[in-house]
Amino acid sequence: MKLKSIWVWDKIDSIETLLANIADGVIVTDAQGRIVILNSAAEKIFGLSREKTEGNTGHQRLDSLIKQSIQGKKLKEELTLAYPQKRIIKVKTVPLKNKNGEITGAIAICGDVTKVRQLEKIREEFIANVSHELRTPISAIRASAETLLNGAQGDPRATKQFLENIHKESERLSFLVADILDLSRLESDKIRYPKRKVPISKIVNEITDRFSSKAKEKQIKLKTKTPLPSLELKINEKDIALALSNLLDNACKYTPIGGEIEIEVKEIKEQVVIFVKDTGIGIPPQDLPRIFERFYRVDKGRSRETGGTGIGLSIVKHVAEKHGGRAQVESNLGKGSKFTILLPK
Ligand code: ADP
């Protein structure tokens, strides 16, 4: 709202109706900085009450801005509130003048920008993370290509090694980009999210089949606890399959040779619970609370070596949440992990 000094201040009733219906908080004070008008948005933002308010707003910085506006200044500032809720409020204060141009008080317009600032922060972090993650494979590809150009081509063994390196890193780059696209699709609220009824056993069996050869390669026993419940769920089949394959992929990656992975599906009250258990390396307790954050890895080196992007589990979390459910983990360091996806029936 663009406010210039207000000249006429006699139709208080209609002005109050107007103020009650705007989303921004509006506080009007007299020349001593005492509140004379306060709309409900301002009450809510600052935890004030029209009945109880005598005097100033009680917020030190806001009172100071108002005081300066009574001296004739137009000011803008973002305030961080701890009370009544943690919020970021964009405040604009201007002098209030009468017909003769004399200052009779001040007006403060207060907009809640908490959500906007949070989203901006998330986006900035995301971009910083993505560029950091992209930089690693790109630098590796570049270094290998440069070494080849600088003469390594003469040595067939070195050439093969650098070309393999370029191939491996470019593959990682495309996995990373695919994961980032999946994640940003899942994080967006705008895109329609199609769901249809699918037997849960169908997805579990398909994904288990898909990982059977990978498990066999590592002599890992991959099994499904049978019988699987014969149950249809209204889900986004592709994304549930994606989440499950991320969990199985991790289970295979982080379980040493000779280990075991088991998938179990259970109906518990109003929920369908999918467990993916492994006898792998486990996750240290201090890392558990952050494990579903994007790009969070316990051991960056190990994750990279195995082609990890650090996005898999955040995709799992988002897919569960898109279905009104959630993802959980329990783990015993050195013994194994149990990932759980809970979905409402
Ligand atoms: P990544 O691509 O690195 O596997 P994820 O988001 O899938 O990324 O997983 C994040 C981190 O969580 C991994 O880097 C690993 O440290 C840990 N992790 C995930 N699954 C398991 C598991 N089954 N056993 C042990 N650690 C795991």
GROMACS .gro file of N, CA, C and O in nm, residues 15-112:
model
  392
   15ILE      N    1  -1.324   0.452   0.797
   15ILE     CA    2  -1.181   0.420   0.790
   15ILE      C    3  -1.153   0.292   0.870
   15ILE      O    4  -1.078   0.205   0.825
   16GLU      N    5  -1.219   0.279   0.984
   16GLU     CA    6  -1.198   0.157   1.066
   16GLU      C    7  -1.242   0.032   0.990
   16GLU      O    8  -1.175  -0.070   0.994
   17THR      N    9  -1.356   0.043   0.920
   17THR     CA   10  -1.403  -0.071   0.841
   17THR      C   11  -1.300  -0.106   0.736
   17THR      O   12  -1.269  -0.223   0.713
   18LEU      N   13  -1.249  -0.004   0.674
   18LEU     CA   14  -1.147  -0.024   0.571
   18LEU      C   15  -1.024  -0.094   0.630
   18LEU      O   16  -0.976  -0.195   0.577
   19LEU      N   17  -0.980  -0.043   0.745
   19LEU     CA   18  -0.859  -0.099   0.807
   19LEU      C   19  -0.877  -0.243   0.852
   19LEU      O   20  -0.786  -0.323   0.845
   20ALA      N   21  -0.999  -0.272   0.897
   20ALA     CA   22  -1.026  -0.408   0.946
   20ALA      C   23  -1.012  -0.509   0.833
   20ALA      O   24  -0.989  -0.626   0.857
   21ASN      N   25  -1.028  -0.461   0.710
   21ASN     CA   26  -1.030  -0.554   0.597
   21ASN      C   27  -0.903  -0.557   0.514
   21ASN      O   28  -0.902  -0.613   0.406
   22ILE      N   29  -0.798  -0.498   0.564
   22ILE     CA   30  -0.672  -0.512   0.490
   22ILE      C   31  -0.576  -0.605   0.564
   22ILE      O   32  -0.577  -0.612   0.686
   23ALA      N   33  -0.498  -0.674   0.483
   23ALA     CA   34  -0.410  -0.777   0.540
   23ALA      C   35  -0.294  -0.716   0.617
   23ALA      O   36  -0.244  -0.773   0.713
   24ASP      N   37  -0.249  -0.597   0.575
   24ASP     CA   38  -0.138  -0.532   0.645
   24ASP      C   39  -0.184  -0.478   0.780
   24ASP      O   40  -0.298  -0.436   0.795
   25GLY      N   41  -0.090  -0.479   0.874
   25GLY     CA   42  -0.120  -0.417   1.002
   25GLY      C   43  -0.110  -0.265   0.987
   25GLY      O   44  -0.020  -0.215   0.920
   26VAL      N   45  -0.205  -0.194   1.048
   26VAL     CA   46  -0.199  -0.048   1.043
   26VAL      C   47  -0.208   0.005   1.186
   26VAL      O   48  -0.296  -0.034   1.262
   27ILE      N   49  -0.114   0.090   1.220
   27ILE     CA   50  -0.115   0.153   1.352
   27ILE      C   51  -0.108   0.303   1.332
   27ILE      O   52  -0.020   0.352   1.261
   28VAL      N   53  -0.203   0.374   1.392
   28VAL     CA   54  -0.202   0.520   1.383
   28VAL      C   55  -0.178   0.574   1.524
   28VAL      O   56  -0.241   0.527   1.620
   29THR      N   57  -0.085   0.667   1.536
   29THR     CA   58  -0.059   0.724   1.670
   29THR      C   59  -0.083   0.875   1.669
   29THR      O   60  -0.088   0.937   1.562
   30ASP      N   61  -0.095   0.930   1.788
   30ASP     CA   62  -0.102   1.076   1.799
   30ASP      C   63   0.040   1.133   1.805
   30ASP      O   64   0.137   1.057   1.791
   31ALA      N   65   0.050   1.262   1.831
   31ALA     CA   66   0.181   1.327   1.826
   31ALA      C   67   0.273   1.284   1.939
   31ALA      O   68   0.394   1.308   1.936
   32GLN      N   69   0.213   1.217   2.040
   32GLN     CA   70   0.297   1.166   2.150
   32GLN      C   71   0.337   1.020   2.128
   32GLN      O   72   0.401   0.960   2.212
   33GLY      N   73   0.293   0.965   2.015
   33GLY     CA   74   0.326   0.825   1.986
   33GLY      C   75   0.230   0.727   2.051
   33GLY      O   76   0.255   0.606   2.054
   34ARG      N   77   0.117   0.778   2.102
   34ARG     CA   78   0.018   0.688   2.162
   34ARG      C   79  -0.077   0.637   2.054
   34ARG      O   80  -0.121   0.714   1.968
   35ILE      N   81  -0.106   0.509   2.062
   35ILE     CA   82  -0.189   0.448   1.958
   35ILE      C   83  -0.331   0.505   1.964
   35ILE      O   84  -0.392   0.507   2.071
   36VAL      N   85  -0.380   0.551   1.849
   36VAL     CA   86  -0.521   0.594   1.844
   36VAL      C   87  -0.604   0.500   1.757
   36VAL      O   88  -0.723   0.483   1.780
   37ILE      N   89  -0.542   0.439   1.658
   37ILE     CA   90  -0.612   0.339   1.577
   37ILE      C   91  -0.519   0.220   1.555
   37ILE      O   92  -0.400   0.236   1.529
   38LEU      N   93  -0.582   0.101   1.564
   38LEU     CA   94  -0.504  -0.022   1.550
   38LEU      C   95  -0.595  -0.121   1.480
   38LEU      O   96  -0.707  -0.144   1.527
   39ASN      N   97  -0.555  -0.175   1.367
   39ASN     CA   98  -0.645  -0.273   1.306
   39ASN      C   99  -0.614  -0.414   1.354
   39ASN      O  100  -0.513  -0.436   1.422
   40SER      N  101  -0.700  -0.509   1.317
   40SER     CA  102  -0.685  -0.643   1.376
   40SER      C  103  -0.557  -0.712   1.327
   40SER      O  104  -0.495  -0.788   1.401
   41ALA      N  105  -0.515  -0.681   1.202
   41ALA     CA  106  -0.390  -0.741   1.152
   41ALA      C  107  -0.273  -0.697   1.240
   41ALA      O  108  -0.187  -0.778   1.277
   42ALA      N  109  -0.271  -0.568   1.279
   42ALA     CA  110  -0.163  -0.517   1.364
   42ALA      C  111  -0.170  -0.580   1.503
   42ALA      O  112  -0.067  -0.610   1.563
   43GLU      N  113  -0.294  -0.600   1.553
   43GLU     CA  114  -0.309  -0.665   1.684
   43GLU      C  115  -0.243  -0.801   1.682
   43GLU      O  116  -0.171  -0.840   1.772
   44LYS      N  117  -0.273  -0.874   1.573
   44LYS     CA  118  -0.222  -1.010   1.561
   44LYS      C  119  -0.069  -1.012   1.548
   44LYS      O  120  -0.001  -1.087   1.616
   45ILE      N  121  -0.018  -0.926   1.462
   45ILE     CA  122   0.127  -0.925   1.437
   45ILE      C  123   0.206  -0.896   1.565
   45ILE      O  124   0.303  -0.963   1.596
   46PHE      N  125   0.161  -0.793   1.639
   46PHE     CA  126   0.240  -0.750   1.754
   46PHE      C  127   0.187  -0.801   1.888
   46PHE      O  128   0.240  -0.767   1.994
   47GLY      N  129   0.083  -0.883   1.883
   47GLY     CA  130   0.026  -0.936   2.008
   47GLY      C  131  -0.033  -0.825   2.093
   47GLY      O  132  -0.029  -0.830   2.216
   48LEU      N  133  -0.088  -0.723   2.025
   48LEU     CA  134  -0.149  -0.612   2.099
   48LEU      C  135  -0.300  -0.635   2.110
   48LEU      O  136  -0.356  -0.719   2.039
   49SER      N  137  -0.362  -0.561   2.198
   49SER     CA  138  -0.507  -0.571   2.206
   49SER      C  139  -0.562  -0.429   2.216
   49SER      O  140  -0.511  -0.347   2.291
   50ARG      N  141  -0.667  -0.404   2.137
   50ARG     CA  142  -0.722  -0.269   2.131
   50ARG      C  143  -0.764  -0.219   2.270
   50ARG      O  144  -0.744  -0.107   2.305
   51GLU      N  145  -0.822  -0.313   2.347
   51GLU     CA  146  -0.872  -0.272   2.480
   51GLU      C  147  -0.756  -0.236   2.572
   51GLU      O  148  -0.760  -0.139   2.645
   52LYS      N  149  -0.653  -0.322   2.564
   52LYS     CA  150  -0.543  -0.304   2.662
   52LYS      C  151  -0.445  -0.195   2.623
   52LYS      O  152  -0.366  -0.151   2.703
   53THR      N  153  -0.449  -0.157   2.496
   53THR     CA  154  -0.344  -0.066   2.452
   53THR      C  155  -0.368   0.076   2.501
   53THR      O  156  -0.469   0.138   2.471
   54GLU      N  157  -0.278   0.121   2.582
   54GLU     CA  158  -0.274   0.265   2.612
   54GLU      C  159  -0.128   0.296   2.586
   54GLU      O  160  -0.041   0.222   2.627
   55GLY      N  161  -0.105   0.402   2.516
   55GLY     CA  162   0.034   0.437   2.493
   55GLY      C  163   0.089   0.375   2.367
   55GLY      O  164   0.018   0.354   2.270
   56ASN      N  165   0.218   0.342   2.370
   56ASN     CA  166   0.286   0.302   2.246
   56ASN      C  167   0.271   0.152   2.217
   56ASN      O  168   0.199   0.082   2.287
   57THR      N  169   0.342   0.106   2.114
   57THR     CA  170   0.323  -0.034   2.071
   57THR      C  171   0.393  -0.132   2.163
   57THR      O  172   0.364  -0.251   2.160
   58GLY      N  173   0.487  -0.085   2.240
   58GLY     CA  174   0.560  -0.176   2.328
   58GLY      C  175   0.676  -0.243   2.258
   58GLY      O  176   0.756  -0.311   2.320
   59HIS      N  177   0.685  -0.224   2.126
   59HIS     CA  178   0.798  -0.280   2.051
   59HIS      C  179   0.899  -0.166   2.035
   59HIS      O  180   0.871  -0.067   1.966
   60GLN      N  181   1.015  -0.184   2.097
   60GLN     CA  182   1.111  -0.074   2.107
   60GLN      C  183   1.145  -0.009   1.973
   60GLN      O  184   1.137   0.112   1.956
   61ARG      N  185   1.182  -0.095   1.876
   61ARG     CA  186   1.226  -0.041   1.746
   61ARG      C  187   1.111   0.027   1.673
   61ARG      O  188   1.128   0.132   1.613
   62LEU      N  189   0.993  -0.036   1.678
   62LEU     CA  190   0.877   0.022   1.611
   62LEU      C  191   0.842   0.157   1.674
   62LEU      O  192   0.815   0.255   1.604
   63ASP      N  193   0.845   0.162   1.807
   63ASP     CA  194   0.817   0.288   1.876
   63ASP      C  195   0.917   0.396   1.834
   63ASP      O  196   0.881   0.512   1.816
   64SER      N  197   1.042   0.355   1.815
   64SER     CA  198   1.144   0.451   1.775
   64SER      C  199   1.119   0.500   1.632
   64SER      O  200   1.135   0.619   1.603
   65LEU      N  201   1.077   0.410   1.543
   65LEU     CA  202   1.046   0.451   1.405
   65LEU      C  203   0.929   0.549   1.404
   65LEU      O  204   0.930   0.650   1.332
   66ILE      N  205   0.829   0.515   1.485
   66ILE     CA  206   0.710   0.602   1.493
   66ILE      C  207   0.751   0.741   1.543
   66ILE      O  208   0.712   0.844   1.488
   67LYS      N  209   0.834   0.742   1.647
   67LYS     CA  210   0.881   0.868   1.704
   67LYS      C  211   0.952   0.953   1.596
   67LYS      O  212   0.929   1.072   1.585
   68GLN      N  213   1.036   0.885   1.518
   68GLN     CA  214   1.109   0.959   1.412
   68GLN      C  215   1.014   1.011   1.305
   68GLN      O  216   1.036   1.116   1.247
   69SER      N  217   0.905   0.935   1.279
   69SER     CA  218   0.809   0.982   1.179
   69SER      C  219   0.729   1.101   1.232
   69SER      O  220   0.687   1.187   1.156
   70ILE      N  221   0.709   1.102   1.363
   70ILE     CA  222   0.642   1.219   1.423
   70ILE      C  223   0.732   1.343   1.406
   70ILE      O  224   0.685   1.455   1.398
   71GLN      N  225   0.862   1.320   1.393
   71GLN     CA  226   0.956   1.429   1.365
   71GLN      C  227   0.958   1.463   1.215
   71GLN      O  228   1.032   1.550   1.172
   72GLY      N  229   0.882   1.389   1.135
   72GLY     CA  230   0.872   1.423   0.993
   72GLY      C  231   0.936   1.323   0.898
   72GLY      O  232   0.934   1.342   0.776
   73LYS      N  233   0.996   1.214   0.948
   73LYS     CA  234   1.067   1.122   0.858
   73LYS      C  235   0.976   1.013   0.804
   73LYS      O  236   0.888   0.964   0.874
   74LYS      N  237   1.002   0.973   0.680
   74LYS     CA  238   0.937   0.854   0.624
   74LYS      C  239   1.038   0.742   0.631
   74LYS      O  240   1.148   0.756   0.578
   75LEU      N  241   1.003   0.632   0.693
   75LEU     CA  242   1.101   0.526   0.715
   75LEU      C  243   1.052   0.388   0.673
   75LEU      O  244   0.932   0.363   0.672
   76LYS      N  245   1.148   0.303   0.640
   76LYS     CA  246   1.117   0.164   0.604
   76LYS      C  247   1.216   0.075   0.673
   76LYS      O  248   1.335   0.105   0.675
   77GLU      N  249   1.171  -0.035   0.728
   77GLU     CA  250   1.264  -0.127   0.794
   77GLU      C  251   1.201  -0.265   0.810
   77GLU      O  252   1.079  -0.276   0.817
   78GLU      N  253   1.285  -0.366   0.816
   78GLU     CA  254   1.233  -0.499   0.845
   78GLU      C  255   1.264  -0.533   0.990
   78GLU      O  256   1.379  -0.528   1.032
   79LEU      N  257   1.160  -0.568   1.064
   79LEU     CA  258   1.179  -0.601   1.206
   79LEU      C  259   1.167  -0.751   1.226
   79LEU      O  260   1.083  -0.816   1.163
   80THR      N  261   1.251  -0.804   1.312
   80THR     CA  262   1.238  -0.946   1.346
   80THR      C  263   1.171  -0.955   1.483
   80THR      O  264   1.222  -0.901   1.580
   81LEU      N  265   1.055  -1.019   1.484
   81LEU     CA  266   0.982  -1.031   1.610
   81LEU      C  267   1.004  -1.168   1.671
   81LEU      O  268   1.009  -1.268   1.601
   82ALA      N  269   1.017  -1.171   1.802
   82ALA     CA  270   1.025  -1.300   1.872
   82ALA      C  271   0.890  -1.330   1.935
   82ALA      O  272   0.853  -1.443   1.959
   83TYR      N  273   0.811  -1.223   1.961
   83TYR     CA  274   0.682  -1.234   2.027
   83TYR      C  275   0.577  -1.164   1.942
   83TYR      O  276   0.606  -1.061   1.884
   84PRO      N  277   0.452  -1.208   1.935
   84PRO     CA  278   0.398  -1.334   1.989
   84PRO      C  279   0.439  -1.457   1.908
   84PRO      O  280   0.420  -1.569   1.952
   85GLN      N  281   0.492  -1.433   1.789
   85GLN     CA  282   0.544  -1.544   1.708
   85GLN      C  283   0.669  -1.496   1.641
   85GLN      O  284   0.687  -1.376   1.621
   86LYS      N  285   0.757  -1.591   1.602
   86LYS     CA  286   0.877  -1.553   1.530
   86LYS      C  287   0.835  -1.506   1.391
   86LYS      O  288   0.781  -1.584   1.313
   87ARG      N  289   0.856  -1.380   1.364
   87ARG     CA  290   0.812  -1.327   1.235
   87ARG      C  291   0.904  -1.219   1.183
   87ARG      O  292   0.972  -1.152   1.262
   88ILE      N  293   0.902  -1.202   1.051
   88ILE     CA  294   0.974  -1.089   0.993
   88ILE      C  295   0.869  -0.993   0.938
   88ILE      O  296   0.785  -1.032   0.857
   89ILE      N  297   0.873  -0.871   0.988
   89ILE     CA  298   0.770  -0.773   0.952
   89ILE      C  299   0.835  -0.654   0.881
   89ILE      O  300   0.930  -0.595   0.931
   90LYS      N  301   0.777  -0.625   0.764
   90LYS     CA  302   0.826  -0.510   0.690
   90LYS      C  303   0.744  -0.389   0.735
   90LYS      O  304   0.621  -0.390   0.721
   91VAL      N  305   0.811  -0.291   0.791
   91VAL     CA  306   0.739  -0.177   0.847
   91VAL      C  307   0.771  -0.049   0.770
   91VAL      O  308   0.885  -0.026   0.731
   92LYS      N  309   0.664   0.029   0.749
   92LYS     CA  310   0.681   0.157   0.683
   92LYS      C  311   0.614   0.260   0.773
   92LYS      O  312   0.497   0.239   0.811
   93THR      N  313   0.686   0.362   0.812
   93THR     CA  314   0.619   0.464   0.895
   93THR      C  315   0.625   0.600   0.826
   93THR      O  316   0.725   0.634   0.764
   94VAL      N  317   0.512   0.671   0.834
   94VAL     CA  318   0.506   0.805   0.772
   94VAL      C  319   0.440   0.903   0.869
   94VAL      O  320   0.361   0.862   0.953
   95PRO      N  321   0.473   1.030   0.855
   95PRO     CA  322   0.405   1.127   0.942
   95PRO      C  323   0.258   1.144   0.903
   95PRO      O  324   0.224   1.128   0.786
   96LEU      N  325   0.175   1.174   0.999
   96LEU     CA  326   0.033   1.201   0.975
   96LEU      C  327   0.014   1.351   0.991
   96LEU      O  328   0.055   1.408   1.092
   97LYS      N  329  -0.045   1.412   0.887
   97LYS     CA  330  -0.057   1.559   0.892
   97LYS      C  331  -0.201   1.604   0.887
   97LYS      O  332  -0.286   1.536   0.830
   98ASN      N  333  -0.230   1.718   0.944
   98ASN     CA  334  -0.366   1.775   0.932
   98ASN      C  335  -0.373   1.868   0.811
   98ASN      O  336  -0.275   1.878   0.735
   99LYS      N  337  -0.489   1.931   0.796
   99LYS     CA  338  -0.512   2.014   0.676
   99LYS      C  339  -0.407   2.123   0.659
   99LYS      O  340  -0.374   2.162   0.549
  100ASN      N  341  -0.356   2.171   0.773
  100ASN     CA  342  -0.258   2.279   0.766
  100ASN      C  343  -0.115   2.230   0.746
  100ASN      O  344  -0.021   2.309   0.750
  101GLY      N  345  -0.103   2.101   0.730
  101GLY     CA  346   0.030   2.046   0.708
  101GLY      C  347   0.108   2.024   0.837
  101GLY      O  348   0.228   1.995   0.834
  102GLU      N  349   0.039   2.038   0.951
  102GLU     CA  350   0.110   2.014   1.078
  102GLU      C  351   0.103   1.866   1.112
  102GLU      O  352   0.002   1.801   1.091
  103ILE      N  353   0.213   1.814   1.166
  103ILE     CA  354   0.216   1.672   1.201
  103ILE      C  355   0.135   1.647   1.328
  103ILE      O  356   0.156   1.713   1.430
  104THR      N  357   0.040   1.554   1.315
  104THR     CA  358  -0.044   1.523   1.432
  104THR      C  359  -0.020   1.382   1.485
  104THR      O  360  -0.083   1.338   1.577
  105GLY      N  361   0.071   1.313   1.422
  105GLY     CA  362   0.100   1.176   1.467
  105GLY      C  363   0.176   1.100   1.360
  105GLY      O  364   0.246   1.160   1.278
  106ALA      N  365   0.161   0.969   1.360
  106ALA     CA  366   0.232   0.887   1.260
  106ALA      C  367   0.146   0.765   1.224
  106ALA      O  368   0.056   0.726   1.300
  107ILE      N  369   0.175   0.711   1.108
  107ILE     CA  370   0.109   0.586   1.068
  107ILE      C  371   0.217   0.483   1.041
  107ILE      O  372   0.318   0.514   0.976
  108ALA      N  373   0.194   0.361   1.091
  108ALA     CA  374   0.285   0.250   1.060
  108ALA      C  375   0.208   0.143   0.984
  108ALA      O  376   0.100   0.103   1.026
  109ILE      N  377   0.260   0.104   0.870
  109ILE     CA  378   0.202  -0.004   0.791
  109ILE      C  379   0.295  -0.125   0.805
  109ILE      O  380   0.415  -0.112   0.780
  110CYS      N  381   0.240  -0.238   0.844
  110CYS     CA  382   0.325  -0.352   0.876
  110CYS      C  383   0.282  -0.476   0.798
  110CYS      O  384   0.172  -0.525   0.815
  111GLY      N  385   0.371  -0.523   0.710
  111GLY     CA  386   0.340  -0.643   0.630
  111GLY      C  387   0.421  -0.762   0.679
  111GLY      O  388   0.541  -0.748   0.706
  112ASP      N  389   0.355  -0.876   0.688
  112ASP     CA  390   0.426  -0.997   0.733
  112ASP      C  391   0.499  -1.059   0.612
  112ASP      O  392   0.436  -1.105   0.519
   0.00000   0.00000   0.00000
